[in-house]
Amino acid sequence: MNPRIENVASEPVMISADKLVEQGADLPAIARAQLIEVLTWLQTSIAKPDPLIGRRGHVCPFVGPALTRFRSIRFHVYQGELHPTAVEPVLRALAARFPTLPPATEVGREFRAILTLFPELPHDGGPVLIDPVQQALKPEITAQGLMIGQFYPGCLEPGLHNPDYRPLEAPYPMLVIRPMQLTDLMFLFSRPECLRAYVRKFGVSSRDELIARVAAADIPKLPTRWEAVLDSAFPPQATVD
């Protein structure tokens, strides 16, 4: 068995973005082609500004330094059964390895990411595989201080600052694991368990502090259940008549 080709029963193999040609040489042609196209997409689109975002700055300010300065982006090519119950254990294994990944410097570690590609998944397979896996794993991944994001062609998730912008649309279906950032609050306040993970990771000490962070995030629209989610993180103090 080729050691660079993943066996679902073994530890997932990762490929460094800066060594893509060398480390991906033995992958199937379809996988190599997708990896190269995704790397180009990261370099030319995600690490660049886009006026459609509705805010200043690059689409993702972490991607440029991750590719050039820290060389901390890794790819994983999934080649197992295309079913959530088969994919989820592999993503759990990748998340478990995340703390051991270089770089060792504290700043550099915030720029790490693992992009899992699914070369055999049709372009329209995102809603039937990528979305269910992302939703199922999000609570346990965030509990580890990480984020898991879904990307695929035609992903309709709207942008925060421009509802017509599609920030999660990508050339191919992917799941991405990366460290949780302070700015991720806006992606976590719809689920109590995820909000509690944010509170633990960043040491939010009070209900008022969390409310202040939400206000500072300038989130255009809060979810309808926001108050209930807030209460789950910091239960309101009972009043005495």
Tab-separated table of C-alpha atoms in Angstrom:
chain	number	residue	atom	x	y	z
A	1	MET	CA	0.000	0.000	0.000
A	2	ASN	CA	1.269	3.447	-0.883
A	3	PRO	CA	1.930	5.242	2.451
A	4	ARG	CA	0.819	8.574	0.994
A	5	ILE	CA	-2.626	7.293	0.091
A	6	GLU	CA	-4.944	7.397	3.056
A	7	ASN	CA	-6.391	4.242	4.446
A	8	VAL	CA	-9.497	5.187	6.428
A	9	ALA	CA	-8.539	2.733	9.161
A	10	SER	CA	-5.123	4.350	9.629
A	11	GLU	CA	-4.002	7.759	10.823
A	12	PRO	CA	-4.976	10.425	8.265
A	13	VAL	CA	-2.122	11.613	6.070
A	14	MET	CA	-1.557	15.361	5.687
A	15	ILE	CA	0.245	17.256	2.934
A	16	SER	CA	1.930	20.619	3.551
A	17	ALA	CA	0.744	23.326	1.174
A	18	ASP	CA	4.335	24.457	0.558
A	19	LYS	CA	5.340	20.874	-0.394
A	20	LEU	CA	2.251	20.030	-2.383
A	21	VAL	CA	3.984	18.823	-5.558
A	22	GLU	CA	6.444	16.601	-3.706
A	23	GLN	CA	4.143	15.123	-1.080
A	24	GLY	CA	1.159	14.731	-3.406
A	25	ALA	CA	3.047	13.040	-6.230
A	26	ASP	CA	1.539	9.601	-5.593
A	27	LEU	CA	-2.050	10.738	-5.217
A	28	PRO	CA	-4.578	10.021	-7.969
A	29	ALA	CA	-4.542	12.609	-10.763
A	30	ILE	CA	-7.977	13.954	-9.820
A	31	ALA	CA	-6.822	14.597	-6.255
A	32	ARG	CA	-3.601	16.331	-7.366
A	33	ALA	CA	-5.525	18.561	-9.760
A	34	GLN	CA	-7.999	19.582	-7.063
A	35	LEU	CA	-5.242	20.312	-4.550
A	36	ILE	CA	-3.434	22.574	-7.004
A	37	GLU	CA	-6.631	24.415	-7.909
A	38	VAL	CA	-7.589	24.918	-4.265
A	39	LEU	CA	-4.092	26.213	-3.441
A	40	THR	CA	-4.368	28.683	-6.320
A	41	TRP	CA	-7.806	29.730	-5.066
A	42	LEU	CA	-6.363	30.394	-1.613
A	43	GLN	CA	-3.522	32.466	-3.054
A	44	THR	CA	-5.481	34.497	-5.579
A	45	SER	CA	-8.896	34.864	-3.930
A	46	ILE	CA	-8.990	34.118	-0.210
A	47	ALA	CA	-5.698	35.873	0.602
A	48	LYS	CA	-6.801	38.971	-1.335
A	49	PRO	CA	-9.335	41.781	-0.759
A	50	ASP	CA	-12.751	41.499	-2.360
A	51	PRO	CA	-15.118	44.500	-2.496
A	52	LEU	CA	-18.116	42.158	-2.362
A	53	ILE	CA	-17.351	41.210	1.255
A	54	GLY	CA	-18.810	44.461	2.524
A	55	ARG	CA	-15.846	45.252	4.775
A	56	ARG	CA	-12.207	46.235	4.380
A	57	GLY	CA	-9.367	43.739	4.283
A	58	HIS	CA	-8.679	40.351	2.776
A	59	VAL	CA	-11.331	37.684	2.509
A	60	CYS	CA	-9.414	35.805	5.232
A	61	PRO	CA	-6.526	37.722	6.809
A	62	PHE	CA	-4.957	34.494	8.103
A	63	VAL	CA	-4.446	32.715	4.783
A	64	GLY	CA	-1.675	34.900	3.354
A	65	PRO	CA	0.645	34.624	6.388
A	66	ALA	CA	-0.255	30.946	6.786
A	67	LEU	CA	0.923	30.231	3.248
A	68	THR	CA	4.052	32.372	3.163
A	69	ARG	CA	5.407	33.267	6.604
A	70	PHE	CA	4.345	30.293	8.728
A	71	ARG	CA	3.788	27.585	6.091
A	72	SER	CA	1.108	26.193	8.360
A	73	ILE	CA	-1.635	25.087	5.964
A	74	ARG	CA	-2.051	21.368	5.397
A	75	PHE	CA	-4.225	19.363	3.061
A	76	HIS	CA	-5.830	16.020	3.701
A	77	VAL	CA	-7.332	13.980	0.851
A	78	TYR	CA	-10.252	11.836	1.977
A	79	GLN	CA	-10.597	8.600	0.012
A	80	GLY	CA	-13.047	6.579	2.077
A	81	GLU	CA	-16.777	5.952	1.895
A	82	LEU	CA	-18.773	9.092	1.160
A	83	HIS	CA	-21.110	8.873	4.117
A	84	PRO	CA	-21.168	11.025	7.276
A	85	THR	CA	-20.625	8.035	9.569
A	86	ALA	CA	-17.412	7.233	7.686
A	87	VAL	CA	-16.186	10.824	7.371
A	88	GLU	CA	-16.760	11.920	10.968
A	89	PRO	CA	-14.127	9.632	12.597
A	90	VAL	CA	-11.491	10.864	10.144
A	91	LEU	CA	-12.228	14.504	10.957
A	92	ARG	CA	-12.125	13.666	14.667
A	93	ALA	CA	-8.684	12.126	14.165
A	94	LEU	CA	-7.470	15.244	12.359
A	95	ALA	CA	-8.773	17.468	15.157
A	96	ALA	CA	-7.045	15.275	17.744
A	97	ARG	CA	-3.715	15.759	15.946
A	98	PHE	CA	-4.142	19.502	15.657
A	99	PRO	CA	-2.384	20.422	18.938
A	100	THR	CA	0.779	18.597	17.825
A	101	LEU	CA	1.106	20.377	14.476
A	102	PRO	CA	3.887	22.923	13.944
A	103	PRO	CA	4.779	25.750	14.065
A	104	ALA	CA	5.732	25.813	17.711
A	105	THR	CA	5.660	29.608	18.090
A	106	GLU	CA	2.569	30.921	19.845
A	107	VAL	CA	1.720	33.421	17.113
A	108	GLY	CA	2.330	30.981	14.281
A	109	ARG	CA	0.092	28.345	15.817
A	110	GLU	CA	-2.918	30.609	15.286
A	111	PHE	CA	-2.365	30.349	11.513
A	112	ARG	CA	-2.624	26.554	11.263
A	113	ALA	CA	-5.367	24.946	9.201
A	114	ILE	CA	-6.247	21.529	7.788
A	115	LEU	CA	-8.261	21.459	4.571
A	116	THR	CA	-9.873	18.107	3.834
A	117	LEU	CA	-10.812	17.540	0.197
A	118	PHE	CA	-13.185	14.901	-1.176
A	119	PRO	CA	-12.088	14.232	-4.785
A	120	GLU	CA	-14.767	11.600	-5.441
A	121	LEU	CA	-17.627	13.743	-4.121
A	122	PRO	CA	-19.714	15.399	-6.871
A	123	HIS	CA	-19.755	19.195	-6.947
A	124	ASP	CA	-23.361	19.193	-5.734
A	125	GLY	CA	-22.622	16.841	-2.835
A	126	GLY	CA	-22.031	19.547	-0.240
A	127	PRO	CA	-25.552	19.609	1.225
A	128	VAL	CA	-25.699	15.815	1.594
A	129	LEU	CA	-22.223	15.230	3.070
A	130	ILE	CA	-20.299	18.384	3.960
A	131	ASP	CA	-23.110	20.220	5.781
A	132	PRO	CA	-24.254	17.222	7.898
A	133	VAL	CA	-20.697	16.405	8.994
A	134	GLN	CA	-19.954	20.033	9.849
A	135	GLN	CA	-23.122	20.371	11.913
A	136	ALA	CA	-22.613	17.064	13.691
A	137	LEU	CA	-19.000	17.770	14.655
A	138	LYS	CA	-19.221	21.492	15.400
A	139	PRO	CA	-20.010	21.161	19.147
A	140	GLU	CA	-17.168	18.729	19.894
A	141	ILE	CA	-14.690	20.537	17.635
A	142	THR	CA	-15.430	23.915	19.232
A	143	ALA	CA	-15.102	22.298	22.665
A	144	GLN	CA	-11.456	21.708	21.695
A	145	GLY	CA	-10.949	25.395	20.926
A	146	LEU	CA	-11.136	24.777	17.167
A	147	MET	CA	-13.494	25.620	14.339
A	148	ILE	CA	-14.807	23.407	11.556
A	149	GLY	CA	-16.077	25.089	8.414
A	150	GLN	CA	-17.965	23.809	5.382
A	151	PHE	CA	-16.962	24.895	1.862
A	152	TYR	CA	-18.299	23.708	-1.475
A	153	PRO	CA	-19.494	24.920	-4.875
A	154	GLY	CA	-22.823	26.698	-4.564
A	155	CYS	CA	-22.784	27.021	-0.761
A	156	LEU	CA	-25.545	29.537	-0.031
A	157	GLU	CA	-24.387	30.626	3.425
A	158	PRO	CA	-24.554	34.458	3.226
A	159	GLY	CA	-21.844	36.889	4.251
A	160	LEU	CA	-22.211	38.805	7.493
A	161	HIS	CA	-21.706	42.230	5.934
A	162	ASN	CA	-23.175	41.545	2.503
A	163	PRO	CA	-25.993	38.970	2.310
A	164	ASP	CA	-25.364	38.585	-1.423
A	165	TYR	CA	-21.758	37.491	-0.856
A	166	ARG	CA	-21.074	33.752	-0.498
A	167	PRO	CA	-17.964	33.393	1.701
A	168	LEU	CA	-18.128	29.581	1.885
A	169	GLU	CA	-18.306	28.928	-1.837
A	170	ALA	CA	-15.200	27.047	-2.993
A	171	PRO	CA	-13.959	25.246	-6.114
A	172	TYR	CA	-14.496	21.827	-4.522
A	173	PRO	CA	-16.202	20.364	-1.431
A	174	MET	CA	-14.043	20.740	1.683
A	175	LEU	CA	-14.110	20.695	5.467
A	176	VAL	CA	-11.642	23.007	7.193
A	177	ILE	CA	-10.328	22.777	10.758
A	178	ARG	CA	-8.536	25.778	12.260
A	179	PRO	CA	-8.043	27.468	15.656
A	180	MET	CA	-10.923	29.419	17.137
A	181	GLN	CA	-10.311	33.184	16.979
A	182	LEU	CA	-11.738	36.081	18.993
A	183	THR	CA	-13.632	37.194	15.896
A	184	ASP	CA	-15.406	33.824	15.633
A	185	LEU	CA	-18.025	34.876	18.166
A	186	MET	CA	-20.365	35.746	15.302
A	187	PHE	CA	-20.298	32.115	14.122
A	188	LEU	CA	-20.968	30.585	17.530
A	189	PHE	CA	-23.845	32.459	19.115
A	190	SER	CA	-26.608	30.337	17.582
A	191	ARG	CA	-25.760	27.191	19.598
A	192	PRO	CA	-25.390	27.207	23.392
A	193	GLU	CA	-22.649	24.559	23.536
A	194	CYS	CA	-20.559	26.425	20.963
A	195	LEU	CA	-20.969	29.739	22.746
A	196	ARG	CA	-19.865	28.099	25.996
A	197	ALA	CA	-16.749	26.815	24.188
A	198	TYR	CA	-15.923	30.406	23.175
A	199	VAL	CA	-16.445	31.622	26.743
A	200	ARG	CA	-14.067	28.964	28.084
A	201	LYS	CA	-11.368	29.481	25.480
A	202	PHE	CA	-11.162	33.247	25.812
A	203	GLY	CA	-11.944	33.552	29.500
A	204	VAL	CA	-15.088	35.651	29.162
A	205	SER	CA	-15.882	36.287	32.785
A	206	SER	CA	-19.367	37.760	32.828
A	207	ARG	CA	-22.626	38.186	30.981
A	208	ASP	CA	-21.932	41.904	30.534
A	209	GLU	CA	-18.530	41.187	28.970
A	210	LEU	CA	-20.084	38.781	26.492
A	211	ILE	CA	-22.805	41.287	25.573
A	212	ALA	CA	-20.104	43.928	25.060
A	213	ARG	CA	-18.191	41.593	22.744
A	214	VAL	CA	-21.312	40.993	20.701
A	215	ALA	CA	-21.863	44.747	20.399
A	216	ALA	CA	-18.237	45.298	19.383
A	217	ALA	CA	-18.493	42.593	16.721
A	218	ASP	CA	-21.026	44.790	14.883
A	219	ILE	CA	-23.098	41.779	13.872
A	220	PRO	CA	-25.769	42.931	11.412
A	221	LYS	CA	-28.447	40.475	12.588
A	222	LEU	CA	-28.579	38.351	15.729
A	223	PRO	CA	-30.347	34.969	15.655
A	224	THR	CA	-33.871	34.862	17.039
A	225	ARG	CA	-32.765	32.570	19.881
A	226	TRP	CA	-29.869	34.819	20.914
A	227	GLU	CA	-31.252	35.592	24.390
A	228	ALA	CA	-31.753	31.899	25.142
A	229	VAL	CA	-28.223	31.096	23.984
A	230	LEU	CA	-26.862	33.926	26.127
A	231	ASP	CA	-28.766	32.595	29.129
A	232	SER	CA	-27.190	29.182	28.621
A	233	ALA	CA	-23.708	30.652	28.887
A	234	PHE	CA	-24.472	33.061	31.726
A	235	PRO	CA	-27.806	32.344	33.446
A	236	PRO	CA	-29.530	35.571	34.541
A	237	GLN	CA	-29.256	36.268	38.225
A	238	ALA	CA	-32.487	35.734	40.101
A	239	THR	CA	-34.018	38.861	41.568
A	240	VAL	CA	-35.499	39.061	45.046
A	241	ASP	CA	-38.584	41.226	45.632
